[in-house]
Amino acid sequence: MMMTNPTPPNLLGRIISLRTSVGDGLNDEELTRLLRQEALPSEDGFTFVSLCEGCATFSVPPQDLAKWYPKKGWIATEKEAIARSIAEKCGLSLFEPPDVRFTFRPSGSEVHHHLEMAYQSEDIVIAHPRYLKIRLFGFADKRPLPLPGNLLERLAALYLEHLAALYRI
């Protein structure tokens, strides 16, 4: 009888699994170091950066900022449409808050926005052209959130041109 190796969990699953297996013995900084030693693979263009306060941060593929920020407006219409489609399919609400909320800006300076997908009042995804942040664990109980298994694949449509057509409305 031939045994096959089970499919390894996706990147988010591996992070959640390690966090739950080590318990509360490590703080976020220590856990981030341990996760980096695990040599987590990149997935759908995203590479693990850190885990902090229940959220995993990822680097993203290089982005053309002109495709994110039009000359006038907040977020490019195409990026917003893709994000709205992803949010709806995941049962999340979409918001476009400014990158900088309460700091002084020289007059005439441009204020950029990013995309946030939330469930009730809890941010689940923050999509920015320079990073991606995903809440993996709940605030109060620190249990893993029931995220779609293909969440990174869906979010890749925001960052990889060849996948964008899948989510255009």
CSV table of N, CA and C in Angstrom, one decimal:
chain,number,residue,atom,x,y,z
A,1,MET,N,0.8,-1.2,0.0
A,1,MET,CA,0.0,0.0,0.0
A,1,MET,C,0.9,1.2,0.0
A,2,MET,N,0.6,2.1,-0.9
A,2,MET,CA,1.5,3.3,-1.1
A,2,MET,C,0.9,4.5,-0.2
A,3,MET,N,1.7,5.1,0.6
A,3,MET,CA,1.2,6.2,1.4
A,3,MET,C,1.6,7.5,0.7
A,4,THR,N,0.7,8.4,0.7
A,4,THR,CA,1.0,9.7,0.1
A,4,THR,C,1.0,10.7,1.3
A,5,ASN,N,1.9,11.7,1.1
A,5,ASN,CA,1.9,12.8,2.1
A,5,ASN,C,0.7,13.7,2.0
A,6,PRO,N,0.1,14.0,3.1
A,6,PRO,CA,-1.1,14.9,3.0
A,6,PRO,C,-0.6,16.3,2.5
A,7,THR,N,-1.5,17.0,1.8
A,7,THR,CA,-1.2,18.3,1.3
A,7,THR,C,-0.8,19.2,2.5
A,8,PRO,N,0.3,19.9,2.4
A,8,PRO,CA,0.7,20.8,3.5
A,8,PRO,C,-0.3,21.9,3.6
A,9,PRO,N,-0.5,22.4,4.8
A,9,PRO,CA,-1.5,23.5,5.0
A,9,PRO,C,-1.0,24.8,4.2
A,10,ASN,N,-1.9,25.6,3.9
A,10,ASN,CA,-1.5,26.8,3.2
A,10,ASN,C,-0.8,27.7,4.2
A,11,LEU,N,-0.2,28.8,3.7
A,11,LEU,CA,0.6,29.7,4.5
A,11,LEU,C,-0.1,30.2,5.7
A,12,LEU,N,-1.4,30.7,5.6
A,12,LEU,CA,-2.1,31.1,6.8
A,12,LEU,C,-2.3,30.0,7.7
A,13,GLY,N,-2.6,28.8,7.2
A,13,GLY,CA,-2.8,27.6,8.1
A,13,GLY,C,-1.6,27.3,8.8
A,14,ARG,N,-0.4,27.4,8.2
A,14,ARG,CA,0.8,27.0,8.9
A,14,ARG,C,1.1,28.0,10.0
A,15,ILE,N,0.8,29.3,9.8
A,15,ILE,CA,1.0,30.3,10.8
A,15,ILE,C,0.1,30.0,12.0
A,16,ILE,N,-1.2,29.8,11.7
A,16,ILE,CA,-2.1,29.5,12.8
A,16,ILE,C,-1.8,28.2,13.5
A,17,SER,N,-1.4,27.2,12.8
A,17,SER,CA,-1.0,26.0,13.4
A,17,SER,C,0.2,26.1,14.4
A,18,LEU,N,1.2,26.9,14.0
A,18,LEU,CA,2.4,27.0,14.9
A,18,LEU,C,2.0,27.9,16.1
A,19,ARG,N,1.2,28.9,15.9
A,19,ARG,CA,0.8,29.8,17.0
A,19,ARG,C,0.0,28.9,18.0
A,20,THR,N,-0.9,28.1,17.6
A,20,THR,CA,-1.7,27.3,18.5
A,20,THR,C,-0.9,26.2,19.1
A,21,SER,N,0.1,25.7,18.4
A,21,SER,CA,0.9,24.6,19.0
A,21,SER,C,1.9,25.1,20.1
A,22,VAL,N,2.3,26.3,20.0
A,22,VAL,CA,3.3,26.8,21.0
A,22,VAL,C,2.6,27.4,22.2
A,23,GLY,N,1.3,27.7,22.1
A,23,GLY,CA,0.6,28.2,23.3
A,23,GLY,C,1.0,29.7,23.6
A,24,ASP,N,0.9,30.0,24.8
A,24,ASP,CA,1.2,31.4,25.3
A,24,ASP,C,2.6,31.6,25.7
A,25,GLY,N,3.5,30.6,25.5
A,25,GLY,CA,4.9,30.7,26.0
A,25,GLY,C,5.7,31.7,25.3
A,26,LEU,N,5.3,32.1,24.1
A,26,LEU,CA,6.1,33.1,23.3
A,26,LEU,C,5.3,34.3,23.1
A,27,ASN,N,6.0,35.5,23.2
A,27,ASN,CA,5.4,36.7,22.8
A,27,ASN,C,5.5,36.9,21.3
A,28,ASP,N,4.9,37.9,20.7
A,28,ASP,CA,4.8,38.1,19.3
A,28,ASP,C,6.2,38.1,18.6
A,29,GLU,N,7.1,38.8,19.2
A,29,GLU,CA,8.4,39.0,18.6
A,29,GLU,C,9.1,37.6,18.6
A,30,GLU,N,9.0,36.8,19.7
A,30,GLU,CA,9.6,35.5,19.7
A,30,GLU,C,9.0,34.6,18.7
A,31,LEU,N,7.7,34.6,18.6
A,31,LEU,CA,6.9,33.8,17.6
A,31,LEU,C,7.3,34.2,16.2
A,32,THR,N,7.4,35.5,15.9
A,32,THR,CA,7.8,35.9,14.6
A,32,THR,C,9.2,35.3,14.2
A,33,ARG,N,10.1,35.3,15.2
A,33,ARG,CA,11.4,34.8,14.9
A,33,ARG,C,11.3,33.3,14.6
A,34,LEU,N,10.5,32.6,15.4
A,34,LEU,CA,10.3,31.2,15.2
A,34,LEU,C,9.7,30.9,13.8
A,35,LEU,N,8.7,31.7,13.5
A,35,LEU,CA,8.1,31.5,12.2
A,35,LEU,C,9.1,31.7,11.0
A,36,ARG,N,9.9,32.7,11.2
A,36,ARG,CA,11.0,32.9,10.1
A,36,ARG,C,11.9,31.8,10.0
A,37,GLN,N,12.2,31.1,11.1
A,37,GLN,CA,13.1,29.9,11.1
A,37,GLN,C,12.4,28.8,10.4
A,38,GLU,N,11.1,28.7,10.4
A,38,GLU,CA,10.4,27.7,9.8
A,38,GLU,C,10.5,27.7,8.3
A,39,ALA,N,11.1,28.8,7.8
A,39,ALA,CA,11.3,29.0,6.3
A,39,ALA,C,9.9,28.9,5.6
A,40,LEU,N,8.9,29.6,6.0
A,40,LEU,CA,7.6,29.6,5.4
A,40,LEU,C,7.8,30.0,3.9
A,41,PRO,N,7.1,29.2,3.1
A,41,PRO,CA,7.2,29.6,1.6
A,41,PRO,C,6.3,30.8,1.3
A,42,SER,N,6.7,31.5,0.3
A,42,SER,CA,5.8,32.5,-0.3
A,42,SER,C,4.6,31.9,-0.9
A,43,GLU,N,3.5,32.6,-0.8
A,43,GLU,CA,2.2,32.0,-1.4
A,43,GLU,C,1.5,33.1,-2.1
A,44,ASP,N,1.2,32.9,-3.4
A,44,ASP,CA,0.5,33.8,-4.2
A,44,ASP,C,1.1,35.2,-4.2
A,45,GLY,N,2.4,35.2,-4.1
A,45,GLY,CA,3.2,36.5,-4.2
A,45,GLY,C,3.4,37.1,-2.8
A,46,PHE,N,2.9,36.5,-1.8
A,46,PHE,CA,3.0,37.1,-0.4
A,46,PHE,C,4.0,36.3,0.4
A,47,THR,N,4.8,37.1,1.2
A,47,THR,CA,5.9,36.5,2.0
A,47,THR,C,5.7,37.0,3.4
A,48,PHE,N,5.7,36.1,4.4
A,48,PHE,CA,5.5,36.4,5.8
A,48,PHE,C,6.5,37.4,6.3
A,49,VAL,N,6.1,38.4,7.0
A,49,VAL,CA,7.0,39.4,7.6
A,49,VAL,C,6.9,39.3,9.2
A,50,SER,N,5.7,39.3,9.7
A,50,SER,CA,5.6,39.3,11.2
A,50,SER,C,4.2,38.9,11.7
A,51,LEU,N,4.2,38.6,12.9
A,51,LEU,CA,2.9,38.3,13.6
A,51,LEU,C,2.8,39.2,14.8
A,52,CYS,N,1.8,40.0,14.9
A,52,CYS,CA,1.7,40.9,16.0
A,52,CYS,C,0.2,41.1,16.4
A,53,GLU,N,-0.2,41.0,17.6
A,53,GLU,CA,-1.5,41.2,18.1
A,53,GLU,C,-2.6,40.5,17.3
A,54,GLY,N,-2.3,39.2,16.9
A,54,GLY,CA,-3.2,38.4,16.2
A,54,GLY,C,-3.3,38.6,14.7
A,55,CYS,N,-2.4,39.5,14.2
A,55,CYS,CA,-2.4,39.8,12.8
A,55,CYS,C,-1.1,39.4,12.1
A,56,ALA,N,-1.1,38.8,11.0
A,56,ALA,CA,0.1,38.5,10.2
A,56,ALA,C,0.2,39.6,9.1
A,57,THR,N,1.5,40.0,9.0
A,57,THR,CA,1.8,41.0,8.0
A,57,THR,C,2.7,40.3,6.9
A,58,PHE,N,2.4,40.7,5.7
A,58,PHE,CA,3.1,40.0,4.5
A,58,PHE,C,3.6,41.1,3.6
A,59,SER,N,4.8,40.8,3.0
A,59,SER,CA,5.3,41.7,1.9
A,59,SER,C,4.4,41.3,0.7
A,60,VAL,N,4.4,42.2,-0.3
A,60,VAL,CA,3.6,42.0,-1.5
A,60,VAL,C,4.5,42.1,-2.7
A,61,PRO,N,4.0,41.6,-3.8
A,61,PRO,CA,4.8,41.8,-5.1
A,61,PRO,C,4.9,43.3,-5.3
A,62,PRO,N,6.0,43.7,-6.0
A,62,PRO,CA,6.2,45.2,-6.3
A,62,PRO,C,5.0,45.7,-7.1
A,63,GLN,N,4.5,46.9,-6.7
A,63,GLN,CA,3.3,47.5,-7.3
A,63,GLN,C,3.6,48.8,-8.0
A,64,ASP,N,2.9,49.1,-9.0
A,64,ASP,CA,2.9,50.4,-9.7
A,64,ASP,C,1.9,51.2,-9.0
A,65,LEU,N,2.4,52.2,-8.2
A,65,LEU,CA,1.4,53.1,-7.4
A,65,LEU,C,0.4,53.8,-8.3
A,66,ALA,N,0.7,54.0,-9.5
A,66,ALA,CA,-0.3,54.7,-10.4
A,66,ALA,C,-1.5,53.8,-10.7
A,67,LYS,N,-1.3,52.5,-10.5
A,67,LYS,CA,-2.5,51.6,-10.6
A,67,LYS,C,-3.3,51.5,-9.4
A,68,TRP,N,-2.8,52.0,-8.3
A,68,TRP,CA,-3.5,52.1,-7.0
A,68,TRP,C,-4.2,53.4,-6.8
A,69,TYR,N,-3.4,54.5,-7.1
A,69,TYR,CA,-3.9,55.8,-6.8
A,69,TYR,C,-4.1,56.7,-8.1
A,70,PRO,N,-5.3,57.0,-8.4
A,70,PRO,CA,-5.5,57.9,-9.6
A,70,PRO,C,-5.1,59.3,-9.2
A,71,LYS,N,-5.0,60.1,-10.3
A,71,LYS,CA,-4.6,61.5,-10.0
A,71,LYS,C,-5.7,62.2,-9.1
A,72,LYS,N,-6.9,61.9,-9.2
A,72,LYS,CA,-8.0,62.4,-8.3
A,72,LYS,C,-8.7,61.2,-7.8
A,73,GLY,N,-9.0,61.2,-6.5
A,73,GLY,CA,-9.8,60.2,-5.9
A,73,GLY,C,-8.9,59.4,-4.9
A,74,TRP,N,-9.5,58.4,-4.3
A,74,TRP,CA,-8.9,57.7,-3.2
A,74,TRP,C,-8.1,56.5,-3.7
A,75,ILE,N,-8.8,55.5,-4.2
A,75,ILE,CA,-8.3,54.2,-4.7
A,75,ILE,C,-8.7,54.0,-6.1
A,76,ALA,N,-7.9,53.5,-7.0
A,76,ALA,CA,-8.3,53.3,-8.4
A,76,ALA,C,-9.5,52.5,-8.4
A,77,THR,N,-10.4,52.8,-9.4
A,77,THR,CA,-11.7,52.1,-9.5
A,77,THR,C,-11.5,50.6,-9.7
A,78,GLU,N,-10.6,50.2,-10.5
A,78,GLU,CA,-10.4,48.8,-10.7
A,78,GLU,C,-10.0,48.0,-9.4
A,79,LYS,N,-9.1,48.6,-8.6
A,79,LYS,CA,-8.7,48.0,-7.3
A,79,LYS,C,-9.9,48.0,-6.4
A,80,GLU,N,-10.7,49.0,-6.4
A,80,GLU,CA,-11.8,49.1,-5.5
A,80,GLU,C,-12.8,48.0,-5.9
A,81,ALA,N,-13.0,47.8,-7.2
A,81,ALA,CA,-14.0,46.8,-7.7
A,81,ALA,C,-13.5,45.4,-7.3
A,82,ILE,N,-12.2,45.1,-7.4
A,82,ILE,CA,-11.7,43.8,-7.1
A,82,ILE,C,-11.9,43.6,-5.6
A,83,ALA,N,-11.5,44.6,-4.8
A,83,ALA,CA,-11.6,44.5,-3.3
A,83,ALA,C,-13.1,44.3,-2.9
A,84,ARG,N,-14.0,45.0,-3.5
A,84,ARG,CA,-15.4,44.9,-3.2
A,84,ARG,C,-15.9,43.5,-3.5
A,85,SER,N,-15.5,42.9,-4.6
A,85,SER,CA,-15.9,41.6,-5.0
A,85,SER,C,-15.3,40.5,-4.0
A,86,ILE,N,-14.1,40.7,-3.6
A,86,ILE,CA,-13.5,39.8,-2.6
A,86,ILE,C,-14.2,39.9,-1.3
A,87,ALA,N,-14.4,41.1,-0.8
A,87,ALA,CA,-15.1,41.4,0.5
A,87,ALA,C,-16.5,40.7,0.5
A,88,GLU,N,-17.2,40.9,-0.6
A,88,GLU,CA,-18.6,40.4,-0.7
A,88,GLU,C,-18.5,38.8,-0.6
A,89,LYS,N,-17.6,38.2,-1.3
A,89,LYS,CA,-17.5,36.8,-1.4
A,89,LYS,C,-17.1,36.2,0.0
A,90,CYS,N,-16.4,37.0,0.8
A,90,CYS,CA,-15.9,36.6,2.1
A,90,CYS,C,-16.9,37.0,3.2
A,91,GLY,N,-17.9,37.7,2.9
A,91,GLY,CA,-18.9,38.2,3.9
A,91,GLY,C,-18.3,39.4,4.7
A,92,LEU,N,-17.5,40.2,4.1
A,92,LEU,CA,-16.9,41.3,4.8
A,92,LEU,C,-17.3,42.7,4.2
A,93,SER,N,-17.2,43.7,5.0
A,93,SER,CA,-17.5,45.1,4.6
A,93,SER,C,-16.2,45.7,4.1
A,94,LEU,N,-16.3,46.6,3.1
A,94,LEU,CA,-15.1,47.3,2.5
A,94,LEU,C,-15.1,48.7,2.9
A,95,PHE,N,-13.9,49.2,3.3
A,95,PHE,CA,-13.7,50.6,3.7
A,95,PHE,C,-12.4,51.1,3.0
A,96,GLU,N,-12.3,52.4,2.9
A,96,GLU,CA,-11.1,53.0,2.3
A,96,GLU,C,-10.6,54.2,3.1
A,97,PRO,N,-10.1,53.9,4.3
A,97,PRO,CA,-9.6,54.9,5.2
A,97,PRO,C,-8.3,55.5,4.7
A,98,PRO,N,-7.9,56.7,5.1
A,98,PRO,CA,-6.6,57.3,4.7
A,98,PRO,C,-5.5,56.5,5.4
A,99,ASP,N,-4.3,56.6,4.8
A,99,ASP,CA,-3.1,55.9,5.3
A,99,ASP,C,-2.7,56.6,6.6
A,100,VAL,N,-2.8,58.0,6.6
A,100,VAL,CA,-2.5,58.8,7.8
A,100,VAL,C,-3.7,59.5,8.3
A,101,ARG,N,-4.1,59.2,9.5
A,101,ARG,CA,-5.3,59.8,10.0
A,101,ARG,C,-5.2,61.1,10.8
A,102,PHE,N,-4.3,61.1,11.7
A,102,PHE,CA,-4.3,62.2,12.6
A,102,PHE,C,-2.9,62.9,12.7
A,103,THR,N,-2.1,62.9,11.7
A,103,THR,CA,-0.8,63.6,11.8
A,103,THR,C,-0.8,64.8,10.9
A,104,PHE,N,0.1,65.7,11.2
A,104,PHE,CA,0.2,66.9,10.4
A,104,PHE,C,0.7,66.6,9.0
A,105,ARG,N,0.1,67.2,8.0
A,105,ARG,CA,0.6,67.0,6.6
A,105,ARG,C,0.8,68.4,6.0
A,106,PRO,N,1.9,68.6,5.3
A,106,PRO,CA,2.1,69.9,4.7
A,106,PRO,C,0.9,70.2,3.7
A,107,SER,N,0.5,71.5,3.6
A,107,SER,CA,-0.6,71.8,2.7
A,107,SER,C,-0.2,71.4,1.3
A,108,GLY,N,-1.2,70.9,0.6
A,108,GLY,CA,-1.0,70.5,-0.8
A,108,GLY,C,-0.5,69.0,-0.9
A,109,SER,N,-0.1,68.4,0.2
A,109,SER,CA,0.4,67.0,0.1
A,109,SER,C,-0.8,66.1,-0.1
A,110,GLU,N,-0.5,65.1,-0.9
A,110,GLU,CA,-1.5,64.1,-1.2
A,110,GLU,C,-1.7,63.1,-0.1
A,111,VAL,N,-3.0,62.8,0.2
A,111,VAL,CA,-3.3,61.8,1.2
A,111,VAL,C,-3.7,60.5,0.5
A,112,HIS,N,-3.0,59.4,0.7
A,112,HIS,CA,-3.4,58.2,0.1
A,112,HIS,C,-4.3,57.4,1.0
A,113,HIS,N,-5.0,56.5,0.4
A,113,HIS,CA,-5.9,55.6,1.2
A,113,HIS,C,-5.5,54.2,0.9
A,114,HIS,N,-6.0,53.3,1.7
A,114,HIS,CA,-5.8,51.8,1.6
A,114,HIS,C,-7.2,51.1,1.7
A,115,LEU,N,-7.2,49.9,1.5
A,115,LEU,CA,-8.4,49.1,1.5
A,115,LEU,C,-8.5,48.3,2.8
A,116,GLU,N,-9.6,48.3,3.5
A,116,GLU,CA,-9.8,47.5,4.7
A,116,GLU,C,-11.1,46.7,4.5
A,117,MET,N,-11.0,45.4,4.9
A,117,MET,CA,-12.1,44.6,4.9
A,117,MET,C,-12.4,44.1,6.3
A,118,ALA,N,-13.6,44.3,6.7
A,118,ALA,CA,-13.9,44.1,8.2
A,118,ALA,C,-15.2,43.3,8.3
A,119,TYR,N,-15.2,42.6,9.5
A,119,TYR,CA,-16.4,41.9,9.9
A,119,TYR,C,-16.9,42.6,11.2
A,120,GLN,N,-18.1,43.1,11.1
A,120,GLN,CA,-18.6,44.0,12.2
A,120,GLN,C,-17.6,45.1,12.4
A,121,SER,N,-17.1,45.3,13.5
A,121,SER,CA,-16.1,46.4,13.7
A,121,SER,C,-14.7,46.0,13.8
A,122,GLU,N,-14.4,44.7,13.4
A,122,GLU,CA,-13.1,44.2,13.5
A,122,GLU,C,-12.4,44.1,12.1
A,123,ASP,N,-11.3,44.8,11.9
A,123,ASP,CA,-10.6,44.7,10.7
A,123,ASP,C,-10.0,43.3,10.5
A,124,ILE,N,-10.3,42.8,9.3
A,124,ILE,CA,-9.8,41.4,9.0
A,124,ILE,C,-8.6,41.5,8.0
A,125,VAL,N,-8.8,42.4,7.0
A,125,VAL,CA,-7.7,42.5,6.0
A,125,VAL,C,-7.4,44.0,5.8
A,126,ILE,N,-6.2,44.3,5.7
A,126,ILE,CA,-5.7,45.6,5.3
A,126,ILE,C,-4.8,45.4,4.1
A,127,ALA,N,-5.3,45.9,3.0
A,127,ALA,CA,-4.6,45.8,1.7
A,127,ALA,C,-4.0,47.1,1.3
A,128,HIS,N,-2.7,47.2,1.2
A,128,HIS,CA,-2.0,48.4,0.9
A,128,HIS,C,-1.0,48.1,-0.2
A,129,PRO,N,-0.7,49.0,-1.0
A,129,PRO,CA,0.3,48.6,-2.1
A,129,PRO,C,1.7,48.2,-1.6
A,130,ARG,N,2.0,48.4,-0.4
A,130,ARG,CA,3.3,48.1,0.1
A,130,ARG,C,3.3,46.9,1.1
A,131,TYR,N,2.1,46.5,1.6
A,131,TYR,CA,2.0,45.4,2.5
A,131,TYR,C,0.5,44.8,2.5
A,132,LEU,N,0.4,43.7,3.1
A,132,LEU,CA,-0.9,43.0,3.3
A,132,LEU,C,-0.9,42.6,4.8
A,133,LYS,N,-2.0,42.9,5.5
A,133,LYS,CA,-2.1,42.5,6.9
A,133,LYS,C,-3.5,41.8,7.0
A,134,ILE,N,-3.4,40.6,7.7
A,134,ILE,CA,-4.6,39.8,7.9
A,134,ILE,C,-4.7,39.4,9.3
A,135,ARG,N,-5.9,39.6,9.9
A,135,ARG,CA,-6.1,39.2,11.3
A,135,ARG,C,-6.4,37.7,11.3
A,136,LEU,N,-5.6,36.9,12.0
A,136,LEU,CA,-5.8,35.5,12.1
A,136,LEU,C,-6.5,35.0,13.3
A,137,PHE,N,-6.4,35.9,14.4
A,137,PHE,CA,-6.9,35.5,15.7
A,137,PHE,C,-7.8,36.6,16.2
A,138,GLY,N,-8.9,36.2,16.9
A,138,GLY,CA,-9.8,37.1,17.5
A,138,GLY,C,-9.2,38.0,18.6
A,139,PHE,N,-9.8,39.2,18.8
A,139,PHE,CA,-9.3,40.0,19.9
A,139,PHE,C,-9.4,39.4,21.3
A,140,ALA,N,-10.7,39.1,21.6
A,140,ALA,CA,-11.0,38.7,23.0
A,140,ALA,C,-10.5,37.3,23.3
A,141,ASP,N,-10.9,36.3,22.5
A,141,ASP,CA,-10.6,34.9,22.9
A,141,ASP,C,-9.3,34.4,22.2
A,142,LYS,N,-8.7,35.1,21.3
A,142,LYS,CA,-7.5,34.7,20.7
A,142,LYS,C,-7.6,33.4,19.9
A,143,ARG,N,-8.8,33.0,19.6
A,143,ARG,CA,-9.0,31.8,18.8
A,143,ARG,C,-8.8,32.1,17.3
A,144,PRO,N,-8.3,31.1,16.5
A,144,PRO,CA,-8.2,31.4,15.1
A,144,PRO,C,-9.6,31.8,14.5
A,145,LEU,N,-9.5,32.8,13.6
A,145,LEU,CA,-10.8,33.2,12.9
A,145,LEU,C,-11.1,32.2,11.8
A,146,PRO,N,-12.4,32.1,11.4
A,146,PRO,CA,-12.7,31.2,10.3
A,146,PRO,C,-12.6,31.8,9.0
A,147,LEU,N,-11.4,31.9,8.5
A,147,LEU,CA,-11.1,32.6,7.3
A,147,LEU,C,-11.2,31.6,6.1
A,148,PRO,N,-11.5,32.1,4.9
A,148,PRO,CA,-11.6,31.2,3.8
A,148,PRO,C,-10.2,30.6,3.5
A,149,GLY,N,-10.1,29.3,3.2
A,149,GLY,CA,-8.8,28.7,2.9
A,149,GLY,C,-8.1,29.3,1.8
A,150,ASN,N,-8.8,29.9,0.9
A,150,ASN,CA,-8.1,30.5,-0.3
A,150,ASN,C,-8.0,32.0,-0.2
A,151,LEU,N,-8.0,32.6,1.0
A,151,LEU,CA,-8.0,34.0,1.1
A,151,LEU,C,-6.8,34.7,0.4
A,152,LEU,N,-5.6,34.2,0.6
A,152,LEU,CA,-4.4,34.8,-0.1
A,152,LEU,C,-4.6,34.7,-1.6
A,153,GLU,N,-5.1,33.6,-2.1
A,153,GLU,CA,-5.3,33.5,-3.5
A,153,GLU,C,-6.3,34.6,-4.0
A,154,ARG,N,-7.3,34.8,-3.3
A,154,ARG,CA,-8.3,35.8,-3.6
A,154,ARG,C,-7.6,37.2,-3.6
A,155,LEU,N,-6.9,37.5,-2.5
A,155,LEU,CA,-6.3,38.8,-2.4
A,155,LEU,C,-5.2,39.1,-3.4
A,156,ALA,N,-4.6,38.0,-3.9
A,156,ALA,CA,-3.6,38.1,-4.9
A,156,ALA,C,-4.1,38.9,-6.2
A,157,ALA,N,-5.4,38.9,-6.4
A,157,ALA,CA,-6.0,39.6,-7.5
A,157,ALA,C,-5.8,41.1,-7.4
A,158,LEU,N,-5.6,41.6,-6.2
A,158,LEU,CA,-5.3,43.0,-6.0
A,158,LEU,C,-3.9,43.4,-6.4
A,159,TYR,N,-3.0,42.4,-6.3
A,159,TYR,CA,-1.6,42.6,-6.5
A,159,TYR,C,-0.9,42.1,-7.8
A,160,LEU,N,-1.6,41.1,-8.4
A,160,LEU,CA,-1.1,40.4,-9.6
A,160,LEU,C,-2.0,40.7,-10.7
A,161,GLU,N,-1.6,41.4,-11.7
A,161,GLU,CA,-2.4,41.8,-12.9
A,161,GLU,C,-3.1,40.6,-13.6
A,162,HIS,N,-2.4,39.5,-13.7
A,162,HIS,CA,-3.0,38.4,-14.4
A,162,HIS,C,-4.2,37.7,-13.7
A,163,LEU,N,-4.3,38.0,-12.4
A,163,LEU,CA,-5.5,37.5,-11.6
A,163,LEU,C,-6.6,38.5,-11.5
A,164,ALA,N,-6.3,39.7,-11.8
A,164,ALA,CA,-7.3,40.8,-11.6
A,164,ALA,C,-8.6,40.5,-12.3
A,165,ALA,N,-8.5,39.9,-13.5
A,165,ALA,CA,-9.7,39.7,-14.3
A,165,ALA,C,-10.7,38.8,-13.6
A,166,LEU,N,-10.3,37.9,-12.7
A,166,LEU,CA,-11.2,37.0,-12.0
A,166,LEU,C,-12.1,37.7,-11.1
A,167,TYR,N,-11.8,39.0,-10.7
A,167,TYR,CA,-12.6,39.7,-9.7
A,167,TYR,C,-13.2,41.0,-10.3
A,168,ARG,N,-13.0,41.3,-11.5
A,168,ARG,CA,-13.6,42.5,-12.1
A,168,ARG,C,-15.1,42.3,-12.2
A,169,ILE,N,-15.7,43.4,-11.9
A,169,ILE,CA,-17.2,43.4,-11.9
A,169,ILE,C,-17.7,43.9,-13.3
